[in-house]
Short mmCIF file of N, CA and C in Angstrom, two decimals:
data_model
loop_
_atom_site.label_atom_id
_atom_site.label_comp_id
_atom_site.label_asym_id
_atom_site.label_seq_id
_atom_site.Cartn_x
_atom_site.Cartn_y
_atom_site.Cartn_z
N MET A 1 -62.33 -55.35 148.43
CA MET A 1 -61.23 -55.29 147.50
C MET A 1 -60.21 -56.36 147.88
N ASP A 2 -59.54 -56.90 146.89
CA ASP A 2 -58.68 -58.04 147.14
C ASP A 2 -57.20 -57.68 147.22
N GLY A 3 -56.81 -56.43 147.29
CA GLY A 3 -55.40 -56.09 147.35
C GLY A 3 -54.86 -55.71 145.99
N GLY A 4 -55.35 -56.29 144.93
CA GLY A 4 -54.99 -55.88 143.58
C GLY A 4 -53.56 -56.19 143.21
N MET A 5 -53.24 -55.90 141.98
CA MET A 5 -51.90 -56.10 141.44
C MET A 5 -51.13 -54.79 141.56
N PRO A 6 -49.80 -54.86 141.72
CA PRO A 6 -49.01 -53.63 141.77
C PRO A 6 -49.24 -52.81 140.51
N GLY A 7 -49.40 -51.51 140.70
CA GLY A 7 -49.60 -50.61 139.58
C GLY A 7 -51.04 -50.56 139.08
N GLU A 8 -51.90 -51.40 139.62
CA GLU A 8 -53.30 -51.43 139.18
C GLU A 8 -54.02 -50.20 139.71
N LYS A 9 -54.71 -49.46 138.86
CA LYS A 9 -55.47 -48.28 139.28
C LYS A 9 -56.83 -48.74 139.79
N ARG A 10 -57.22 -48.19 140.90
CA ARG A 10 -58.50 -48.54 141.48
C ARG A 10 -59.39 -47.31 141.52
N ILE A 11 -60.61 -47.49 141.14
CA ILE A 11 -61.61 -46.42 141.23
C ILE A 11 -62.79 -46.98 142.00
N PHE A 12 -63.24 -46.20 142.97
CA PHE A 12 -64.35 -46.61 143.80
C PHE A 12 -65.57 -45.78 143.41
N ILE A 13 -66.66 -46.42 143.19
CA ILE A 13 -67.91 -45.73 142.88
C ILE A 13 -68.95 -46.23 143.87
N GLY A 14 -69.60 -45.30 144.54
CA GLY A 14 -70.64 -45.71 145.47
C GLY A 14 -70.47 -45.09 146.83
N LYS A 15 -70.62 -45.91 147.87
CA LYS A 15 -70.64 -45.43 149.24
C LYS A 15 -69.56 -46.16 150.03
N LEU A 16 -68.78 -45.41 150.80
CA LEU A 16 -67.72 -45.97 151.62
C LEU A 16 -67.98 -45.56 153.06
N VAL A 17 -67.97 -46.51 153.98
CA VAL A 17 -68.18 -46.21 155.40
C VAL A 17 -66.89 -46.48 156.15
N ILE A 18 -66.37 -45.43 156.81
CA ILE A 18 -65.16 -45.55 157.62
C ILE A 18 -65.52 -45.08 159.01
N GLY A 19 -65.56 -46.02 159.96
CA GLY A 19 -65.96 -45.65 161.31
C GLY A 19 -67.32 -45.02 161.30
N LYS A 20 -67.43 -43.81 161.84
CA LYS A 20 -68.72 -43.12 161.89
C LYS A 20 -68.95 -42.24 160.66
N TRP A 21 -67.97 -42.17 159.74
CA TRP A 21 -68.08 -41.31 158.57
C TRP A 21 -68.56 -42.08 157.37
N THR A 22 -69.44 -41.49 156.62
CA THR A 22 -69.89 -42.07 155.36
C THR A 22 -69.49 -41.12 154.24
N VAL A 23 -68.80 -41.66 153.25
CA VAL A 23 -68.35 -40.86 152.12
C VAL A 23 -69.09 -41.35 150.89
N MET A 24 -69.75 -40.45 150.20
CA MET A 24 -70.44 -40.83 148.96
C MET A 24 -69.85 -40.01 147.83
N ALA A 25 -69.53 -40.70 146.75
CA ALA A 25 -68.96 -40.01 145.59
C ALA A 25 -69.17 -40.84 144.35
N ASP A 26 -69.10 -40.19 143.22
CA ASP A 26 -69.17 -40.91 141.96
C ASP A 26 -67.85 -41.58 141.64
N GLU A 27 -66.75 -40.94 142.08
CA GLU A 27 -65.44 -41.47 141.74
C GLU A 27 -64.39 -40.94 142.72
N PHE A 28 -63.46 -41.78 143.09
CA PHE A 28 -62.32 -41.38 143.90
C PHE A 28 -61.09 -41.49 143.02
N ASP A 29 -60.22 -40.50 143.10
CA ASP A 29 -58.97 -40.56 142.35
C ASP A 29 -57.88 -41.17 143.22
N GLU A 30 -56.97 -41.83 142.56
CA GLU A 30 -55.82 -42.41 143.25
C GLU A 30 -54.93 -41.27 143.73
N VAL A 31 -54.40 -41.40 144.94
CA VAL A 31 -53.55 -40.38 145.53
C VAL A 31 -52.20 -41.00 145.86
N ASP A 32 -51.13 -40.31 145.47
CA ASP A 32 -49.79 -40.74 145.82
C ASP A 32 -49.58 -40.43 147.30
N PRO A 33 -49.37 -41.43 148.15
CA PRO A 33 -49.24 -41.18 149.59
C PRO A 33 -48.07 -40.27 149.94
N ASP A 34 -47.07 -40.18 149.08
CA ASP A 34 -45.93 -39.31 149.34
C ASP A 34 -46.28 -37.83 149.20
N THR A 35 -47.45 -37.52 148.63
CA THR A 35 -47.85 -36.13 148.44
C THR A 35 -48.85 -35.66 149.49
N ILE A 36 -49.21 -36.51 150.44
CA ILE A 36 -50.14 -36.13 151.50
C ILE A 36 -49.35 -35.35 152.55
N CYS A 37 -49.80 -34.14 152.86
CA CYS A 37 -49.06 -33.26 153.75
C CYS A 37 -49.91 -32.87 154.96
N GLU A 38 -49.22 -32.49 156.03
CA GLU A 38 -49.87 -32.13 157.28
C GLU A 38 -50.08 -30.62 157.35
N TYR A 39 -51.19 -30.22 157.93
CA TYR A 39 -51.49 -28.80 158.14
C TYR A 39 -50.66 -28.30 159.32
N THR A 40 -50.04 -27.13 159.18
CA THR A 40 -49.17 -26.58 160.22
C THR A 40 -49.94 -25.94 161.37
N GLY A 41 -51.21 -25.62 161.14
CA GLY A 41 -51.98 -24.88 162.13
C GLY A 41 -51.81 -23.37 161.96
N LEU A 42 -51.07 -22.97 160.93
CA LEU A 42 -50.79 -21.56 160.67
C LEU A 42 -51.40 -21.12 159.34
N THR A 43 -51.56 -19.81 159.19
CA THR A 43 -52.04 -19.24 157.93
C THR A 43 -51.07 -18.16 157.46
N ASP A 44 -51.07 -17.94 156.14
CA ASP A 44 -50.18 -16.92 155.58
C ASP A 44 -50.79 -15.53 155.77
N LYS A 45 -50.16 -14.52 155.18
CA LYS A 45 -50.62 -13.13 155.37
C LYS A 45 -52.01 -12.89 154.82
N ASN A 46 -52.48 -13.78 153.92
CA ASN A 46 -53.81 -13.65 153.33
C ASN A 46 -54.85 -14.55 154.00
N GLY A 47 -54.44 -15.26 155.05
CA GLY A 47 -55.36 -16.17 155.73
C GLY A 47 -55.44 -17.55 155.12
N LYS A 48 -54.59 -17.86 154.15
CA LYS A 48 -54.58 -19.18 153.51
C LYS A 48 -53.80 -20.16 154.39
N LYS A 49 -54.33 -21.36 154.55
CA LYS A 49 -53.67 -22.38 155.37
C LYS A 49 -52.30 -22.75 154.79
N ILE A 50 -51.34 -22.94 155.70
CA ILE A 50 -49.99 -23.35 155.32
C ILE A 50 -49.83 -24.82 155.64
N TRP A 51 -49.45 -25.60 154.61
CA TRP A 51 -49.28 -27.04 154.73
C TRP A 51 -47.81 -27.42 154.58
N GLU A 52 -47.46 -28.57 155.12
CA GLU A 52 -46.12 -29.13 154.92
C GLU A 52 -45.80 -29.16 153.43
N ASN A 53 -44.58 -28.80 153.07
CA ASN A 53 -44.08 -28.76 151.69
C ASN A 53 -44.66 -27.63 150.85
N ASP A 54 -45.37 -26.70 151.49
CA ASP A 54 -45.79 -25.51 150.77
C ASP A 54 -44.58 -24.62 150.50
N ILE A 55 -44.66 -23.87 149.42
CA ILE A 55 -43.64 -22.87 149.09
C ILE A 55 -44.23 -21.51 149.42
N LEU A 56 -43.49 -20.75 150.22
CA LEU A 56 -43.94 -19.43 150.65
C LEU A 56 -43.04 -18.36 150.04
N MET A 57 -43.65 -17.27 149.60
CA MET A 57 -42.89 -16.12 149.11
C MET A 57 -42.86 -15.09 150.23
N CYS A 58 -41.70 -14.48 150.42
CA CYS A 58 -41.53 -13.49 151.48
C CYS A 58 -41.42 -12.08 150.90
N HIS A 59 -42.04 -11.13 151.57
CA HIS A 59 -41.96 -9.71 151.21
C HIS A 59 -42.40 -9.42 149.77
N GLY A 60 -43.24 -10.28 149.19
CA GLY A 60 -43.71 -10.06 147.82
C GLY A 60 -42.61 -10.21 146.77
N ASN A 61 -41.50 -10.84 147.15
CA ASN A 61 -40.34 -10.97 146.27
C ASN A 61 -40.25 -12.41 145.75
N SER A 62 -40.43 -12.61 144.46
CA SER A 62 -40.40 -13.97 143.89
C SER A 62 -39.03 -14.62 143.97
N GLU A 63 -38.01 -13.87 144.36
CA GLU A 63 -36.67 -14.44 144.56
C GLU A 63 -36.46 -14.86 146.01
N ASP A 64 -37.40 -14.54 146.88
CA ASP A 64 -37.30 -14.82 148.32
C ASP A 64 -38.31 -15.91 148.68
N LEU A 65 -37.92 -17.17 148.44
CA LEU A 65 -38.81 -18.32 148.63
C LEU A 65 -38.30 -19.24 149.73
N VAL A 66 -39.25 -19.83 150.47
CA VAL A 66 -38.92 -20.82 151.50
C VAL A 66 -39.88 -22.00 151.38
N LYS A 67 -39.44 -23.13 151.93
CA LYS A 67 -40.26 -24.35 151.94
C LYS A 67 -40.62 -24.68 153.38
N THR A 68 -41.90 -25.05 153.60
CA THR A 68 -42.39 -25.42 154.92
C THR A 68 -42.02 -26.87 155.22
N VAL A 69 -41.39 -27.09 156.39
CA VAL A 69 -40.87 -28.41 156.75
C VAL A 69 -41.20 -28.72 158.20
N PHE A 70 -41.45 -30.00 158.51
CA PHE A 70 -41.54 -30.45 159.89
C PHE A 70 -40.37 -31.39 160.12
N GLY A 71 -39.64 -31.16 161.19
CA GLY A 71 -38.51 -32.03 161.51
C GLY A 71 -37.52 -31.32 162.40
N GLU A 72 -36.33 -31.92 162.49
CA GLU A 72 -35.28 -31.37 163.34
C GLU A 72 -34.53 -30.25 162.62
N PHE A 73 -34.23 -29.20 163.37
CA PHE A 73 -33.41 -28.11 162.83
C PHE A 73 -32.59 -27.51 163.95
N GLY A 74 -31.51 -26.85 163.57
CA GLY A 74 -30.58 -26.31 164.56
C GLY A 74 -30.96 -24.95 165.09
N VAL A 75 -30.80 -24.77 166.40
CA VAL A 75 -30.97 -23.47 167.04
C VAL A 75 -29.58 -22.84 167.07
N ARG A 76 -29.47 -21.63 166.53
CA ARG A 76 -28.16 -21.00 166.37
C ARG A 76 -27.93 -19.87 167.37
N ASN A 77 -26.66 -19.75 167.77
CA ASN A 77 -26.22 -18.62 168.57
C ASN A 77 -26.24 -17.40 167.66
N ILE A 78 -26.92 -16.34 168.07
CA ILE A 78 -27.08 -15.17 167.20
C ILE A 78 -25.75 -14.47 166.91
N GLU A 79 -24.78 -14.57 167.82
CA GLU A 79 -23.51 -13.88 167.62
C GLU A 79 -22.53 -14.70 166.78
N THR A 80 -22.48 -16.01 167.01
CA THR A 80 -21.49 -16.84 166.33
C THR A 80 -22.04 -17.60 165.13
N GLY A 81 -23.36 -17.80 165.10
CA GLY A 81 -23.97 -18.59 164.04
C GLY A 81 -23.84 -20.08 164.24
N SER A 82 -23.18 -20.49 165.32
CA SER A 82 -23.00 -21.93 165.57
C SER A 82 -24.27 -22.54 166.14
N ILE A 83 -24.48 -23.81 165.85
CA ILE A 83 -25.65 -24.52 166.37
C ILE A 83 -25.41 -24.87 167.83
N VAL A 84 -26.30 -24.42 168.71
CA VAL A 84 -26.16 -24.65 170.14
C VAL A 84 -27.17 -25.67 170.66
N ASP A 85 -28.18 -25.99 169.84
CA ASP A 85 -29.18 -26.97 170.24
C ASP A 85 -29.93 -27.40 168.99
N LYS A 86 -30.69 -28.46 169.12
CA LYS A 86 -31.54 -28.92 168.02
C LYS A 86 -32.94 -29.11 168.57
N VAL A 87 -33.93 -28.75 167.76
CA VAL A 87 -35.33 -28.92 168.14
C VAL A 87 -36.07 -29.56 166.99
N VAL A 88 -37.23 -30.12 167.31
CA VAL A 88 -38.10 -30.72 166.30
C VAL A 88 -39.37 -29.88 166.26
N GLY A 89 -39.74 -29.48 165.06
CA GLY A 89 -40.96 -28.69 164.92
C GLY A 89 -41.09 -28.12 163.52
N TRP A 90 -42.09 -27.26 163.35
CA TRP A 90 -42.32 -26.61 162.06
C TRP A 90 -41.26 -25.54 161.88
N HIS A 91 -40.65 -25.54 160.71
CA HIS A 91 -39.68 -24.51 160.36
C HIS A 91 -39.69 -24.31 158.86
N TYR A 92 -38.92 -23.35 158.41
CA TYR A 92 -38.82 -23.15 156.97
C TYR A 92 -37.37 -23.24 156.54
N GLU A 93 -37.19 -23.77 155.34
CA GLU A 93 -35.87 -23.87 154.73
C GLU A 93 -35.84 -22.93 153.53
N ILE A 94 -34.75 -22.24 153.38
CA ILE A 94 -34.58 -21.31 152.26
C ILE A 94 -34.46 -22.09 150.96
N ILE A 95 -35.14 -21.62 149.92
CA ILE A 95 -34.95 -22.15 148.57
C ILE A 95 -33.96 -21.21 147.90
N PRO A 96 -32.74 -21.69 147.64
CA PRO A 96 -31.73 -20.79 147.08
C PRO A 96 -32.06 -20.35 145.66
N THR A 97 -32.31 -19.06 145.50
CA THR A 97 -32.67 -18.51 144.20
C THR A 97 -31.62 -17.53 143.68
N ASP A 98 -30.73 -17.09 144.58
CA ASP A 98 -29.67 -16.18 144.17
C ASP A 98 -28.47 -16.38 145.09
N THR A 99 -27.41 -15.66 144.86
CA THR A 99 -26.17 -15.84 145.62
C THR A 99 -26.37 -15.53 147.10
N ILE A 100 -27.08 -14.48 147.41
CA ILE A 100 -27.23 -14.08 148.81
C ILE A 100 -28.04 -15.11 149.61
N SER A 101 -28.99 -15.76 148.98
CA SER A 101 -29.80 -16.75 149.71
C SER A 101 -29.00 -18.02 150.03
N ARG A 102 -27.83 -18.16 149.46
CA ARG A 102 -26.95 -19.30 149.74
C ARG A 102 -25.94 -18.98 150.83
N CYS A 103 -25.86 -17.71 151.24
CA CYS A 103 -24.86 -17.26 152.21
C CYS A 103 -25.43 -17.27 153.63
N GLU A 104 -24.53 -17.52 154.60
CA GLU A 104 -24.91 -17.40 156.00
C GLU A 104 -25.07 -15.93 156.34
N PRO A 105 -25.98 -15.52 157.14
CA PRO A 105 -26.98 -16.30 157.87
C PRO A 105 -28.28 -16.47 157.10
N PHE A 106 -28.33 -15.99 155.86
CA PHE A 106 -29.58 -16.00 155.10
C PHE A 106 -30.06 -17.40 154.76
N CYS A 107 -29.17 -18.39 154.74
CA CYS A 107 -29.55 -19.75 154.35
C CYS A 107 -29.98 -20.61 155.53
N TYR A 108 -29.97 -20.08 156.74
CA TYR A 108 -30.33 -20.87 157.93
C TYR A 108 -31.82 -21.18 157.96
N SER A 109 -32.14 -22.38 158.43
CA SER A 109 -33.54 -22.73 158.71
C SER A 109 -34.00 -21.94 159.93
N MET A 110 -35.27 -21.55 159.91
CA MET A 110 -35.82 -20.76 161.01
C MET A 110 -37.16 -21.35 161.43
N PRO A 111 -37.55 -21.15 162.69
CA PRO A 111 -38.85 -21.66 163.12
C PRO A 111 -39.98 -20.99 162.34
N LEU A 112 -40.99 -21.76 162.02
CA LEU A 112 -42.16 -21.19 161.33
C LEU A 112 -43.18 -20.83 162.40
N THR A 113 -43.27 -19.55 162.67
CA THR A 113 -44.18 -19.05 163.69
C THR A 113 -45.03 -17.93 163.10
N LYS A 114 -46.11 -17.61 163.78
CA LYS A 114 -46.98 -16.50 163.35
C LYS A 114 -46.17 -15.21 163.26
N ASP A 115 -45.24 -15.00 164.19
CA ASP A 115 -44.42 -13.80 164.20
C ASP A 115 -43.56 -13.71 162.93
N TYR A 116 -42.89 -14.81 162.55
CA TYR A 116 -42.07 -14.82 161.34
C TYR A 116 -42.94 -14.63 160.09
N ILE A 117 -44.09 -15.26 160.08
CA ILE A 117 -45.01 -15.12 158.93
C ILE A 117 -45.40 -13.65 158.76
N ASP A 118 -45.73 -12.99 159.86
CA ASP A 118 -46.12 -11.58 159.79
C ASP A 118 -44.95 -10.68 159.40
N ARG A 119 -43.79 -10.88 160.04
CA ARG A 119 -42.62 -10.03 159.77
C ARG A 119 -42.13 -10.16 158.34
N CYS A 120 -42.17 -11.39 157.82
CA CYS A 120 -41.68 -11.64 156.46
C CYS A 120 -42.77 -11.54 155.41
N GLU A 121 -44.00 -11.22 155.85
CA GLU A 121 -45.14 -11.11 154.94
C GLU A 121 -45.25 -12.33 154.03
N MET A 122 -45.18 -13.51 154.65
CA MET A 122 -45.18 -14.76 153.90
C MET A 122 -46.54 -15.06 153.30
N GLU A 123 -46.52 -15.56 152.06
CA GLU A 123 -47.75 -16.00 151.42
C GLU A 123 -47.48 -17.27 150.63
N VAL A 124 -48.46 -18.18 150.65
CA VAL A 124 -48.35 -19.44 149.93
C VAL A 124 -48.41 -19.16 148.43
N VAL A 125 -47.41 -19.67 147.70
CA VAL A 125 -47.40 -19.51 146.24
C VAL A 125 -47.43 -20.85 145.52
N GLY A 126 -47.46 -21.94 146.27
CA GLY A 126 -47.51 -23.27 145.66
C GLY A 126 -47.00 -24.32 146.61
N SER A 127 -46.68 -25.49 146.05
CA SER A 127 -46.10 -26.57 146.84
C SER A 127 -45.02 -27.25 146.00
N ILE A 128 -44.17 -28.02 146.65
CA ILE A 128 -43.10 -28.68 145.91
C ILE A 128 -43.65 -29.72 144.94
N PHE A 129 -44.88 -30.19 145.16
CA PHE A 129 -45.49 -31.20 144.29
C PHE A 129 -46.22 -30.56 143.11
N ASP A 130 -46.96 -29.48 143.40
CA ASP A 130 -47.75 -28.83 142.35
C ASP A 130 -46.95 -27.83 141.54
N ASN A 131 -45.86 -27.32 142.12
CA ASN A 131 -45.06 -26.29 141.46
C ASN A 131 -43.57 -26.60 141.58
N PRO A 132 -43.13 -27.74 141.07
CA PRO A 132 -41.70 -28.11 141.22
C PRO A 132 -40.77 -27.12 140.53
N GLU A 133 -41.27 -26.38 139.57
CA GLU A 133 -40.43 -25.40 138.87
C GLU A 133 -39.93 -24.30 139.81
N LEU A 134 -40.66 -24.04 140.90
CA LEU A 134 -40.22 -23.04 141.86
C LEU A 134 -38.99 -23.50 142.62
N VAL A 135 -38.87 -24.80 142.82
CA VAL A 135 -37.71 -25.37 143.50
C VAL A 135 -36.61 -25.69 142.51
N GLN A 136 -36.97 -26.22 141.35
CA GLN A 136 -35.99 -26.58 140.33
C GLN A 136 -35.29 -25.36 139.77
N GLY A 137 -35.94 -24.23 139.80
CA GLY A 137 -35.34 -23.01 139.29
C GLY A 137 -34.30 -22.43 140.23
N SER A 138 -34.15 -23.06 141.42
CA SER A 138 -33.18 -22.55 142.38
C SER A 138 -31.77 -22.91 141.94
N LEU A 139 -30.81 -22.16 142.50
CA LEU A 139 -29.40 -22.37 142.16
C LEU A 139 -28.90 -23.70 142.66
#
């Protein structure tokens, strides 16, 4: 392939060899690189894999939604709510759907761990790319 023109759609038909892997297909679809997400290594309450930018519903409540994120977030003092440290890792951010989800401490980012997934009965209900209406419908 010669690099192509900007905006040019490319379709590959045939056999592609990458290192030791051989991929054979009739057609490859173009993928927006901004929508490629990393697997967290965790699964929801139903055993479904949780990926970066997935939207999770908590406690079976469609008003209780969070987004899976990798990056820096604040560690808070449980008594004062003030940030006492910052860490980098998998966490979830609240998707504000009602007044209470915008209030402290309910709006704080929290680490995404197996314990939190189990306690909050989290389940994947979509992603910010495939289901933007779940995020756009927030306050």
